[in-house]
Amino acid sequence: MNTKHQTQAMRVGILGFGGLGQAASRILSPKQEMLWVAAADQKGFAYHAEGLQADSAIATYHQQGSVGYLEPWGQLSQHSIAELIEKSEVEGYFLALPNLPNTFMADIARLFIQSGWQGVLVDALKRTSAVEQLLELKDELATAGITYMTGCGATPGLLTAAAALAAQSFAEIHQVKITFGVGIANWEAYRATIREDIAHIPGFGVEKASAMSDQDVADLLDKTNGILALENMEHADDIMLELAGICSREQVTVGGIVDTRNPKKPLSTNVQITGRTFEGKISTHTFTLGDETSMAANVCGPAFGYLKAGIGLHQRGIHGLFTAAEIMPQFVR
Ligand code: NAD
């Protein structure tokens, strides 16, 4: 029995085992407070009450296409998430799933509600309209005994929370401007992320981007030399800051550049919060992420920080829907 098990670490699962899901499993490996026991992808799931190993799960996924092949803990399934919920004991899940179509994450939330499962769910949703669908489920989540933390990646997530913190210096907020730079070595490592980004390009949209084959995506990226330049994105940072009472959604803008052929960031990710102090001074706070920190580090780290915070709320009987702008993430040791 390993030490994590003996110290009664929080037992967590990862749904979706693509780019972010795999990074999430590696982040959890050295953690003492969380034990990774469950994973699901489109074709199967794996569960081991005493902990799964990131290296072998990732190798199996790459070689055979699903964690369902992981010996002896894996199982192939057409309904991997539903079966995993039924067969495992997990306190909280990180939903590293694609949100394609745009209703997918809300459907997963309904699946959890209907299953009777109680615990904590954390997503890294990006679109405002996707977070709005979850808001509609707020009461059902609360009644079901689920504590759901939404928008808990990097943006929305870490940067939205930084904006909420920075806002405290001001009497009035004028603008929140998020600019991100993402560098990845190849787009296939983060298929859903890139498809969802393409959906923000004028003339595309979610339906068109979901329908694109891998070859279509590769052809598009060939035309742009691997670069996606995005502006005025529909990003839930806006509704999250509005719900937190910080500013109206019109005052929040999100844009960025994604380089799909180079792990070096094309620009430094930052959030600028401009406002007026009580003395009448106009000023801007800027929070800039270190260029060496990857998208995976800045999404999965916060996701588990919010999972830990969510487990704390759940243990106190606090259920329902919360966003990254209203709860402080807790560092996972
Ligand atoms: P990916 O394409 O690399 O992997 C998706 C995984 O989900 C795969 O393992 C796939 O098998 C699995 N999957 C798909 N359908 C499934 C189903 N029905 N049941 C079970 N598993 C299923 O995805 P990714 O690039 O890691 O992105 C995951 C999500 O994270 C995307 O929605 C992306 O937009 C989001 N994201 C958020 C932020 C943020 O800062 N908030 C940043 C980056 C990515």
mmCIF file of N, CA and C in Angstrom, residues 29-140:
data_model
loop_
_atom_site.group_PDB
_atom_site.id
_atom_site.type_symbol
_atom_site.label_atom_id
_atom_site.label_comp_id
_atom_site.label_asym_id
_atom_site.label_seq_id
_atom_site.Cartn_x
_atom_site.Cartn_y
_atom_site.Cartn_z
ATOM 1 N N SER A 29 0.913 12.755 -9.961
ATOM 2 C CA SER A 29 1.841 11.687 -9.512
ATOM 3 C C SER A 29 2.579 12.012 -8.211
ATOM 4 N N PRO A 30 3.240 13.175 -8.106
ATOM 5 C CA PRO A 30 4.004 13.428 -6.873
ATOM 6 C C PRO A 30 3.172 13.986 -5.718
ATOM 7 N N LYS A 31 1.881 14.217 -5.922
ATOM 8 C CA LYS A 31 1.064 14.850 -4.875
ATOM 9 C C LYS A 31 0.750 13.867 -3.742
ATOM 10 N N GLN A 32 0.839 14.368 -2.537
ATOM 11 C CA GLN A 32 0.505 13.536 -1.374
ATOM 12 C C GLN A 32 -0.975 13.632 -1.022
ATOM 13 N N GLU A 33 -1.571 14.768 -1.332
ATOM 14 C CA GLU A 33 -2.951 14.988 -0.879
ATOM 15 C C GLU A 33 -4.008 14.437 -1.826
ATOM 16 N N MET A 34 -3.594 14.117 -3.047
ATOM 17 C CA MET A 34 -4.567 13.569 -4.003
ATOM 18 C C MET A 34 -4.049 12.272 -4.587
ATOM 19 N N LEU A 35 -4.947 11.321 -4.710
ATOM 20 C CA LEU A 35 -4.604 10.022 -5.296
ATOM 21 C C LEU A 35 -5.450 9.846 -6.552
ATOM 22 N N TRP A 36 -4.760 9.627 -7.687
ATOM 23 C CA TRP A 36 -5.466 9.483 -8.959
ATOM 24 C C TRP A 36 -5.939 8.041 -9.119
ATOM 25 N N VAL A 37 -7.239 7.823 -9.052
ATOM 26 C CA VAL A 37 -7.760 6.450 -9.058
ATOM 27 C C VAL A 37 -8.574 6.093 -10.301
ATOM 28 N N ALA A 38 -9.003 7.088 -11.082
ATOM 29 C CA ALA A 38 -9.934 6.782 -12.177
ATOM 30 C C ALA A 38 -9.694 7.663 -13.393
ATOM 31 N N ALA A 39 -9.915 7.078 -14.570
ATOM 32 C CA ALA A 39 -9.811 7.841 -15.819
ATOM 33 C C ALA A 39 -10.783 7.269 -16.835
ATOM 34 N N ALA A 40 -11.280 8.146 -17.711
ATOM 35 C CA ALA A 40 -12.116 7.665 -18.819
ATOM 36 C C ALA A 40 -11.786 8.442 -20.075
ATOM 37 N N ASP A 41 -11.841 7.749 -21.213
ATOM 38 C CA ASP A 41 -11.762 8.430 -22.501
ATOM 39 C C ASP A 41 -12.945 7.949 -23.322
ATOM 40 N N GLN A 42 -12.924 8.259 -24.615
ATOM 41 C CA GLN A 42 -14.106 7.957 -25.430
ATOM 42 C C GLN A 42 -14.372 6.453 -25.563
ATOM 43 N N LYS A 43 -13.316 5.633 -25.434
ATOM 44 C CA LYS A 43 -13.507 4.199 -25.701
ATOM 45 C C LYS A 43 -13.438 3.300 -24.472
ATOM 46 N N GLY A 44 -13.078 3.880 -23.325
ATOM 47 C CA GLY A 44 -12.970 3.001 -22.165
ATOM 48 C C GLY A 44 -12.618 3.764 -20.912
ATOM 49 N N PHE A 45 -12.416 3.004 -19.842
ATOM 50 C CA PHE A 45 -12.071 3.642 -18.565
ATOM 51 C C PHE A 45 -11.126 2.736 -17.780
ATOM 52 N N ALA A 46 -10.522 3.288 -16.744
ATOM 53 C CA ALA A 46 -9.656 2.503 -15.862
ATOM 54 C C ALA A 46 -9.910 2.958 -14.434
ATOM 55 N N TYR A 47 -9.893 1.997 -13.518
ATOM 56 C CA TYR A 47 -10.119 2.332 -12.109
ATOM 57 C C TYR A 47 -9.276 1.406 -11.230
ATOM 58 N N HIS A 48 -8.561 2.016 -10.291
ATOM 59 C CA HIS A 48 -7.838 1.225 -9.301
ATOM 60 C C HIS A 48 -7.862 2.007 -7.991
ATOM 61 N N ALA A 49 -8.489 1.442 -6.983
ATOM 62 C CA ALA A 49 -8.716 2.154 -5.720
ATOM 63 C C ALA A 49 -7.408 2.561 -5.044
ATOM 64 N N GLU A 50 -6.310 1.850 -5.369
ATOM 65 C CA GLU A 50 -5.040 2.196 -4.718
ATOM 66 C C GLU A 50 -4.157 3.078 -5.579
ATOM 67 N N GLY A 51 -4.688 3.540 -6.698
ATOM 68 C CA GLY A 51 -3.951 4.518 -7.499
ATOM 69 C C GLY A 51 -3.492 3.989 -8.838
ATOM 70 N N LEU A 52 -3.698 4.796 -9.886
ATOM 71 C CA LEU A 52 -3.226 4.467 -11.229
ATOM 72 C C LEU A 52 -1.864 5.114 -11.441
ATOM 73 N N GLN A 53 -1.085 4.559 -12.356
ATOM 74 C CA GLN A 53 0.235 5.118 -12.676
ATOM 75 C C GLN A 53 0.141 5.921 -13.969
ATOM 76 N N ALA A 54 0.576 7.185 -13.914
ATOM 77 C CA ALA A 54 0.480 8.051 -15.096
ATOM 78 C C ALA A 54 1.261 7.468 -16.278
ATOM 79 N N ASP A 55 2.501 7.027 -16.038
ATOM 80 C CA ASP A 55 3.344 6.575 -17.158
ATOM 81 C C ASP A 55 2.697 5.437 -17.931
ATOM 82 N N SER A 56 2.211 4.420 -17.202
ATOM 83 C CA SER A 56 1.647 3.277 -17.918
ATOM 84 C C SER A 56 0.321 3.627 -18.575
ATOM 85 N N ALA A 57 -0.472 4.491 -17.939
ATOM 86 C CA ALA A 57 -1.754 4.875 -18.551
ATOM 87 C C ALA A 57 -1.499 5.665 -19.841
ATOM 88 N N ILE A 58 -0.531 6.589 -19.803
ATOM 89 C CA ILE A 58 -0.226 7.403 -20.993
ATOM 90 C C ILE A 58 0.323 6.515 -22.117
ATOM 91 N N ALA A 59 1.219 5.592 -21.746
ATOM 92 C CA ALA A 59 1.791 4.691 -22.767
ATOM 93 C C ALA A 59 0.688 3.843 -23.399
ATOM 94 N N THR A 60 -0.221 3.338 -22.588
ATOM 95 C CA THR A 60 -1.317 2.513 -23.113
ATOM 96 C C THR A 60 -2.195 3.339 -24.048
ATOM 97 N N TYR A 61 -2.517 4.565 -23.636
ATOM 98 C CA TYR A 61 -3.367 5.441 -24.456
ATOM 99 C C TYR A 61 -2.705 5.708 -25.811
ATOM 100 N N HIS A 62 -1.398 5.955 -25.787
ATOM 101 C CA HIS A 62 -0.708 6.249 -27.047
ATOM 102 C C HIS A 62 -0.606 5.021 -27.945
ATOM 103 N N GLN A 63 -0.333 3.868 -27.330
ATOM 104 C CA GLN A 63 -0.129 2.670 -28.149
ATOM 105 C C GLN A 63 -1.442 2.062 -28.628
ATOM 106 N N GLN A 64 -2.478 2.101 -27.759
ATOM 107 C CA GLN A 64 -3.704 1.387 -28.112
ATOM 108 C C GLN A 64 -4.941 2.279 -28.246
ATOM 109 N N GLY A 65 -4.802 3.526 -27.896
ATOM 110 C CA GLY A 65 -5.897 4.471 -28.148
ATOM 111 C C GLY A 65 -6.926 4.610 -27.048
ATOM 112 N N SER A 66 -6.741 3.866 -25.931
ATOM 113 C CA SER A 66 -7.693 4.030 -24.824
ATOM 114 C C SER A 66 -7.100 3.505 -23.515
ATOM 115 N N VAL A 67 -7.449 4.165 -22.417
ATOM 116 C CA VAL A 67 -7.040 3.650 -21.099
ATOM 117 C C VAL A 67 -7.807 2.367 -20.762
ATOM 118 N N GLY A 68 -8.838 2.087 -21.551
ATOM 119 C CA GLY A 68 -9.590 0.836 -21.364
ATOM 120 C C GLY A 68 -8.710 -0.398 -21.559
ATOM 121 N N TYR A 69 -7.572 -0.245 -22.249
ATOM 122 C CA TYR A 69 -6.660 -1.381 -22.474
ATOM 123 C C TYR A 69 -5.646 -1.560 -21.343
ATOM 124 N N LEU A 70 -5.678 -0.650 -20.369
ATOM 125 C CA LEU A 70 -4.677 -0.698 -19.302
ATOM 126 C C LEU A 70 -4.874 -1.955 -18.448
ATOM 127 N N GLU A 71 -3.847 -2.798 -18.415
ATOM 128 C CA GLU A 71 -3.917 -4.050 -17.638
ATOM 129 C C GLU A 71 -3.476 -3.813 -16.209
ATOM 130 N N PRO A 72 -4.136 -4.355 -15.204
ATOM 131 C CA PRO A 72 -5.410 -5.100 -15.255
ATOM 132 C C PRO A 72 -6.601 -4.215 -14.880
ATOM 133 N N TRP A 73 -6.442 -2.879 -14.921
ATOM 134 C CA TRP A 73 -7.490 -2.014 -14.364
ATOM 135 C C TRP A 73 -8.456 -1.464 -15.406
ATOM 136 N N GLY A 74 -8.121 -1.619 -16.678
ATOM 137 C CA GLY A 74 -8.920 -0.981 -17.729
ATOM 138 C C GLY A 74 -10.085 -1.821 -18.210
ATOM 139 N N GLN A 75 -11.045 -1.146 -18.813
ATOM 140 C CA GLN A 75 -12.194 -1.827 -19.405
ATOM 141 C C GLN A 75 -12.693 -1.001 -20.584
ATOM 142 N N LEU A 76 -12.924 -1.649 -21.723
ATOM 143 C CA LEU A 76 -13.462 -0.921 -22.871
ATOM 144 C C LEU A 76 -14.963 -0.719 -22.663
ATOM 145 N N SER A 77 -15.478 0.415 -23.152
ATOM 146 C CA SER A 77 -16.895 0.689 -22.944
ATOM 147 C C SER A 77 -17.376 1.756 -23.908
ATOM 148 N N GLN A 78 -18.596 1.599 -24.356
ATOM 149 C CA GLN A 78 -19.237 2.623 -25.201
ATOM 150 C C GLN A 78 -19.787 3.757 -24.337
ATOM 151 N N HIS A 79 -19.950 3.474 -23.051
ATOM 152 C CA HIS A 79 -20.500 4.474 -22.124
ATOM 153 C C HIS A 79 -19.535 4.594 -20.951
ATOM 154 N N SER A 80 -18.316 5.000 -21.293
ATOM 155 C CA SER A 80 -17.226 4.909 -20.313
ATOM 156 C C SER A 80 -17.487 5.740 -19.051
ATOM 157 N N ILE A 81 -18.013 6.956 -19.234
ATOM 158 C CA ILE A 81 -18.192 7.822 -18.060
ATOM 159 C C ILE A 81 -19.295 7.261 -17.158
ATOM 160 N N ALA A 82 -20.426 6.879 -17.760
ATOM 161 C CA ALA A 82 -21.539 6.334 -16.966
ATOM 162 C C ALA A 82 -21.089 5.083 -16.199
ATOM 163 N N GLU A 83 -20.336 4.211 -16.867
ATOM 164 C CA GLU A 83 -19.896 2.969 -16.201
ATOM 165 C C GLU A 83 -18.889 3.248 -15.099
ATOM 166 N N LEU A 84 -18.002 4.216 -15.386
ATOM 167 C CA LEU A 84 -16.988 4.552 -14.374
ATOM 168 C C LEU A 84 -17.662 5.115 -13.113
ATOM 169 N N ILE A 85 -18.643 5.994 -13.308
ATOM 170 C CA ILE A 85 -19.337 6.581 -12.146
ATOM 171 C C ILE A 85 -19.920 5.458 -11.281
ATOM 172 N N GLU A 86 -20.487 4.478 -11.957
ATOM 173 C CA GLU A 86 -21.159 3.381 -11.248
ATOM 174 C C GLU A 86 -20.172 2.476 -10.517
ATOM 175 N N LYS A 87 -19.004 2.258 -11.123
ATOM 176 C CA LYS A 87 -18.100 1.238 -10.599
ATOM 177 C C LYS A 87 -16.987 1.749 -9.701
ATOM 178 N N SER A 88 -16.915 3.082 -9.505
ATOM 179 C CA SER A 88 -15.753 3.590 -8.769
ATOM 180 C C SER A 88 -16.155 4.407 -7.551
ATOM 181 N N GLU A 89 -15.202 4.587 -6.679
ATOM 182 C CA GLU A 89 -15.412 5.491 -5.534
ATOM 183 C C GLU A 89 -14.452 6.654 -5.691
ATOM 184 N N VAL A 90 -15.011 7.790 -6.066
ATOM 185 C CA VAL A 90 -14.199 8.966 -6.387
ATOM 186 C C VAL A 90 -14.839 10.183 -5.713
ATOM 187 N N GLU A 91 -14.005 11.021 -5.092
ATOM 188 C CA GLU A 91 -14.551 12.224 -4.424
ATOM 189 C C GLU A 91 -14.742 13.375 -5.393
ATOM 190 N N GLY A 92 -13.871 13.433 -6.414
ATOM 191 C CA GLY A 92 -13.994 14.551 -7.348
ATOM 192 C C GLY A 92 -13.344 14.236 -8.679
ATOM 193 N N TYR A 93 -13.908 14.800 -9.726
ATOM 194 C CA TYR A 93 -13.379 14.597 -11.078
ATOM 195 C C TYR A 93 -12.967 15.911 -11.712
ATOM 196 N N PHE A 94 -11.845 15.875 -12.449
ATOM 197 C CA PHE A 94 -11.486 16.961 -13.365
ATOM 198 C C PHE A 94 -12.017 16.558 -14.742
ATOM 199 N N LEU A 95 -12.870 17.394 -15.319
ATOM 200 C CA LEU A 95 -13.474 17.098 -16.621
ATOM 201 C C LEU A 95 -12.586 17.683 -17.719
ATOM 202 N N ALA A 96 -11.617 16.899 -18.188
ATOM 203 C CA ALA A 96 -10.700 17.344 -19.254
ATOM 204 C C ALA A 96 -11.258 16.891 -20.597
ATOM 205 N N LEU A 97 -12.533 17.169 -20.780
ATOM 206 C CA LEU A 97 -13.271 16.679 -21.951
ATOM 207 C C LEU A 97 -13.439 17.785 -22.978
ATOM 208 N N PRO A 98 -13.578 17.404 -24.260
ATOM 209 C CA PRO A 98 -13.880 18.424 -25.261
ATOM 210 C C PRO A 98 -15.285 18.950 -25.019
ATOM 211 N N ASN A 99 -15.531 20.216 -25.292
ATOM 212 C CA ASN A 99 -16.914 20.691 -25.218
ATOM 213 C C ASN A 99 -17.457 20.860 -26.634
ATOM 214 N N LEU A 100 -17.469 19.760 -27.355
ATOM 215 C CA LEU A 100 -17.985 19.726 -28.727
ATOM 216 C C LEU A 100 -18.997 18.587 -28.810
ATOM 217 N N PRO A 101 -20.247 18.858 -29.105
ATOM 218 C CA PRO A 101 -20.853 20.172 -29.321
ATOM 219 C C PRO A 101 -20.814 21.036 -28.052
ATOM 220 N N ASN A 102 -21.266 22.268 -28.199
ATOM 221 C CA ASN A 102 -21.180 23.235 -27.102
ATOM 222 C C ASN A 102 -22.051 22.849 -25.890
ATOM 223 N N THR A 103 -22.883 21.827 -26.047
ATOM 224 C CA THR A 103 -23.759 21.376 -24.958
ATOM 225 C C THR A 103 -23.178 20.168 -24.226
ATOM 226 N N PHE A 104 -21.997 19.702 -24.647
ATOM 227 C CA PHE A 104 -21.484 18.425 -24.132
ATOM 228 C C PHE A 104 -21.266 18.441 -22.615
ATOM 229 N N MET A 105 -20.638 19.504 -22.100
ATOM 230 C CA MET A 105 -20.316 19.504 -20.660
ATOM 231 C C MET A 105 -21.589 19.553 -19.811
ATOM 232 N N ALA A 106 -22.590 20.316 -20.281
ATOM 233 C CA ALA A 106 -23.858 20.361 -19.541
ATOM 234 C C ALA A 106 -24.510 18.972 -19.567
ATOM 235 N N ASP A 107 -24.372 18.248 -20.673
ATOM 236 C CA ASP A 107 -24.907 16.871 -20.735
ATOM 237 C C ASP A 107 -24.201 15.968 -19.725
ATOM 238 N N ILE A 108 -22.892 16.150 -19.592
ATOM 239 C CA ILE A 108 -22.136 15.341 -18.622
ATOM 240 C C ILE A 108 -22.601 15.678 -17.200
ATOM 241 N N ALA A 109 -22.835 16.961 -16.943
ATOM 242 C CA ALA A 109 -23.326 17.356 -15.610
ATOM 243 C C ALA A 109 -24.668 16.679 -15.331
ATOM 244 N N ARG A 110 -25.535 16.639 -16.342
ATOM 245 C CA ARG A 110 -26.850 15.978 -16.167
ATOM 246 C C ARG A 110 -26.673 14.486 -15.919
ATOM 247 N N LEU A 111 -25.701 13.889 -16.609
ATOM 248 C CA LEU A 111 -25.426 12.452 -16.402
ATOM 249 C C LEU A 111 -25.052 12.198 -14.937
ATOM 250 N N PHE A 112 -24.201 13.062 -14.385
ATOM 251 C CA PHE A 112 -23.810 12.915 -12.980
ATOM 252 C C PHE A 112 -25.017 13.101 -12.058
ATOM 253 N N ILE A 113 -25.848 14.111 -12.365
ATOM 254 C CA ILE A 113 -27.018 14.380 -11.523
ATOM 255 C C ILE A 113 -27.937 13.151 -11.520
ATOM 256 N N GLN A 114 -28.185 12.613 -12.728
ATOM 257 C CA GLN A 114 -29.112 11.480 -12.839
ATOM 258 C C GLN A 114 -28.564 10.209 -12.205
ATOM 259 N N SER A 115 -27.242 10.093 -12.131
ATOM 260 C CA SER A 115 -26.645 8.859 -11.598
ATOM 261 C C SER A 115 -26.783 8.764 -10.078
ATOM 262 N N GLY A 116 -27.056 9.884 -9.426
ATOM 263 C CA GLY A 116 -27.139 9.861 -7.962
ATOM 264 C C GLY A 116 -25.782 10.020 -7.288
ATOM 265 N N TRP A 117 -24.737 10.209 -8.083
ATOM 266 C CA TRP A 117 -23.385 10.392 -7.540
ATOM 267 C C TRP A 117 -23.308 11.720 -6.786
ATOM 268 N N GLN A 118 -22.541 11.731 -5.697
ATOM 269 C CA GLN A 118 -22.326 12.984 -4.970
ATOM 270 C C GLN A 118 -20.831 13.244 -4.852
ATOM 271 N N GLY A 119 -20.435 14.465 -5.116
ATOM 272 C CA GLY A 119 -19.016 14.797 -5.040
ATOM 273 C C GLY A 119 -18.748 16.114 -5.725
ATOM 274 N N VAL A 120 -17.500 16.278 -6.189
ATOM 275 C CA VAL A 120 -17.087 17.569 -6.764
ATOM 276 C C VAL A 120 -16.688 17.386 -8.230
ATOM 277 N N LEU A 121 -17.149 18.291 -9.075
ATOM 278 C CA LEU A 121 -16.765 18.291 -10.488
ATOM 279 C C LEU A 121 -16.097 19.626 -10.799
ATOM 280 N N VAL A 122 -15.026 19.556 -11.601
ATOM 281 C CA VAL A 122 -14.316 20.775 -12.006
ATOM 282 C C VAL A 122 -14.156 20.749 -13.520
ATOM 283 N N ASP A 123 -14.526 21.844 -14.189
ATOM 284 C CA ASP A 123 -14.265 21.891 -15.630
ATOM 285 C C ASP A 123 -13.353 23.068 -15.975
ATOM 286 N N ALA A 124 -12.836 23.030 -17.218
ATOM 287 C CA ALA A 124 -12.015 24.130 -17.737
ATOM 288 C C ALA A 124 -12.712 24.693 -18.974
ATOM 289 N N LEU A 125 -14.028 24.805 -18.859
ATOM 290 C CA LEU A 125 -14.841 25.306 -19.982
ATOM 291 C C LEU A 125 -14.366 26.672 -20.436
ATOM 292 N N LYS A 126 -14.578 26.945 -21.700
ATOM 293 C CA LYS A 126 -14.129 28.242 -22.209
ATOM 294 C C LYS A 126 -15.261 29.183 -22.603
ATOM 295 N N ARG A 127 -16.294 28.674 -23.239
ATOM 296 C CA ARG A 127 -17.306 29.591 -23.806
ATOM 297 C C ARG A 127 -18.324 30.087 -22.791
ATOM 298 N N THR A 128 -18.699 31.358 -22.933
ATOM 299 C CA THR A 128 -19.735 31.965 -22.085
ATOM 300 C C THR A 128 -21.029 31.162 -22.187
ATOM 301 N N SER A 129 -21.420 30.814 -23.416
ATOM 302 C CA SER A 129 -22.690 30.106 -23.610
ATOM 303 C C SER A 129 -22.662 28.715 -22.972
ATOM 304 N N ALA A 130 -21.491 28.124 -22.821
ATOM 305 C CA ALA A 130 -21.395 26.808 -22.169
ATOM 306 C C ALA A 130 -21.555 26.958 -20.653
ATOM 307 N N VAL A 131 -20.955 28.004 -20.089
ATOM 308 C CA VAL A 131 -21.105 28.259 -18.648
ATOM 309 C C VAL A 131 -22.558 28.631 -18.329
ATOM 310 N N GLU A 132 -23.200 29.352 -19.257
ATOM 311 C CA GLU A 132 -24.622 29.701 -19.046
ATOM 312 C C GLU A 132 -25.497 28.459 -18.943
ATOM 313 N N GLN A 133 -25.180 27.432 -19.714
ATOM 314 C CA GLN A 133 -25.964 26.182 -19.621
ATOM 315 C C GLN A 133 -25.801 25.552 -18.243
ATOM 316 N N LEU A 134 -24.606 25.642 -17.683
ATOM 317 C CA LEU A 134 -24.395 25.073 -16.340
ATOM 318 C C LEU A 134 -25.117 25.888 -15.281
ATOM 319 N N LEU A 135 -25.161 27.209 -15.494
ATOM 320 C CA LEU A 135 -25.887 28.068 -14.537
ATOM 321 C C LEU A 135 -27.340 27.622 -14.416
ATOM 322 N N GLU A 136 -27.877 27.172 -15.532
ATOM 323 C CA GLU A 136 -29.269 26.697 -15.507
ATOM 324 C C GLU A 136 -29.416 25.441 -14.659
ATOM 325 N N LEU A 137 -28.324 24.726 -14.451
ATOM 326 C CA LEU A 137 -28.382 23.477 -13.677
ATOM 327 C C LEU A 137 -28.050 23.687 -12.198
ATOM 328 N N LYS A 138 -27.838 24.943 -11.832
ATOM 329 C CA LYS A 138 -27.371 25.267 -10.476
ATOM 330 C C LYS A 138 -28.211 24.588 -9.375
ATOM 331 N N ASP A 139 -29.520 24.749 -9.457
ATOM 332 C CA ASP A 139 -30.383 24.199 -8.407
ATOM 333 C C ASP A 139 -30.374 22.670 -8.417
ATOM 334 N N GLU A 140 -30.396 22.102 -9.620
ATOM 335 C CA GLU A 140 -30.370 20.632 -9.714
ATOM 336 C C GLU A 140 -29.067 20.070 -9.146
#
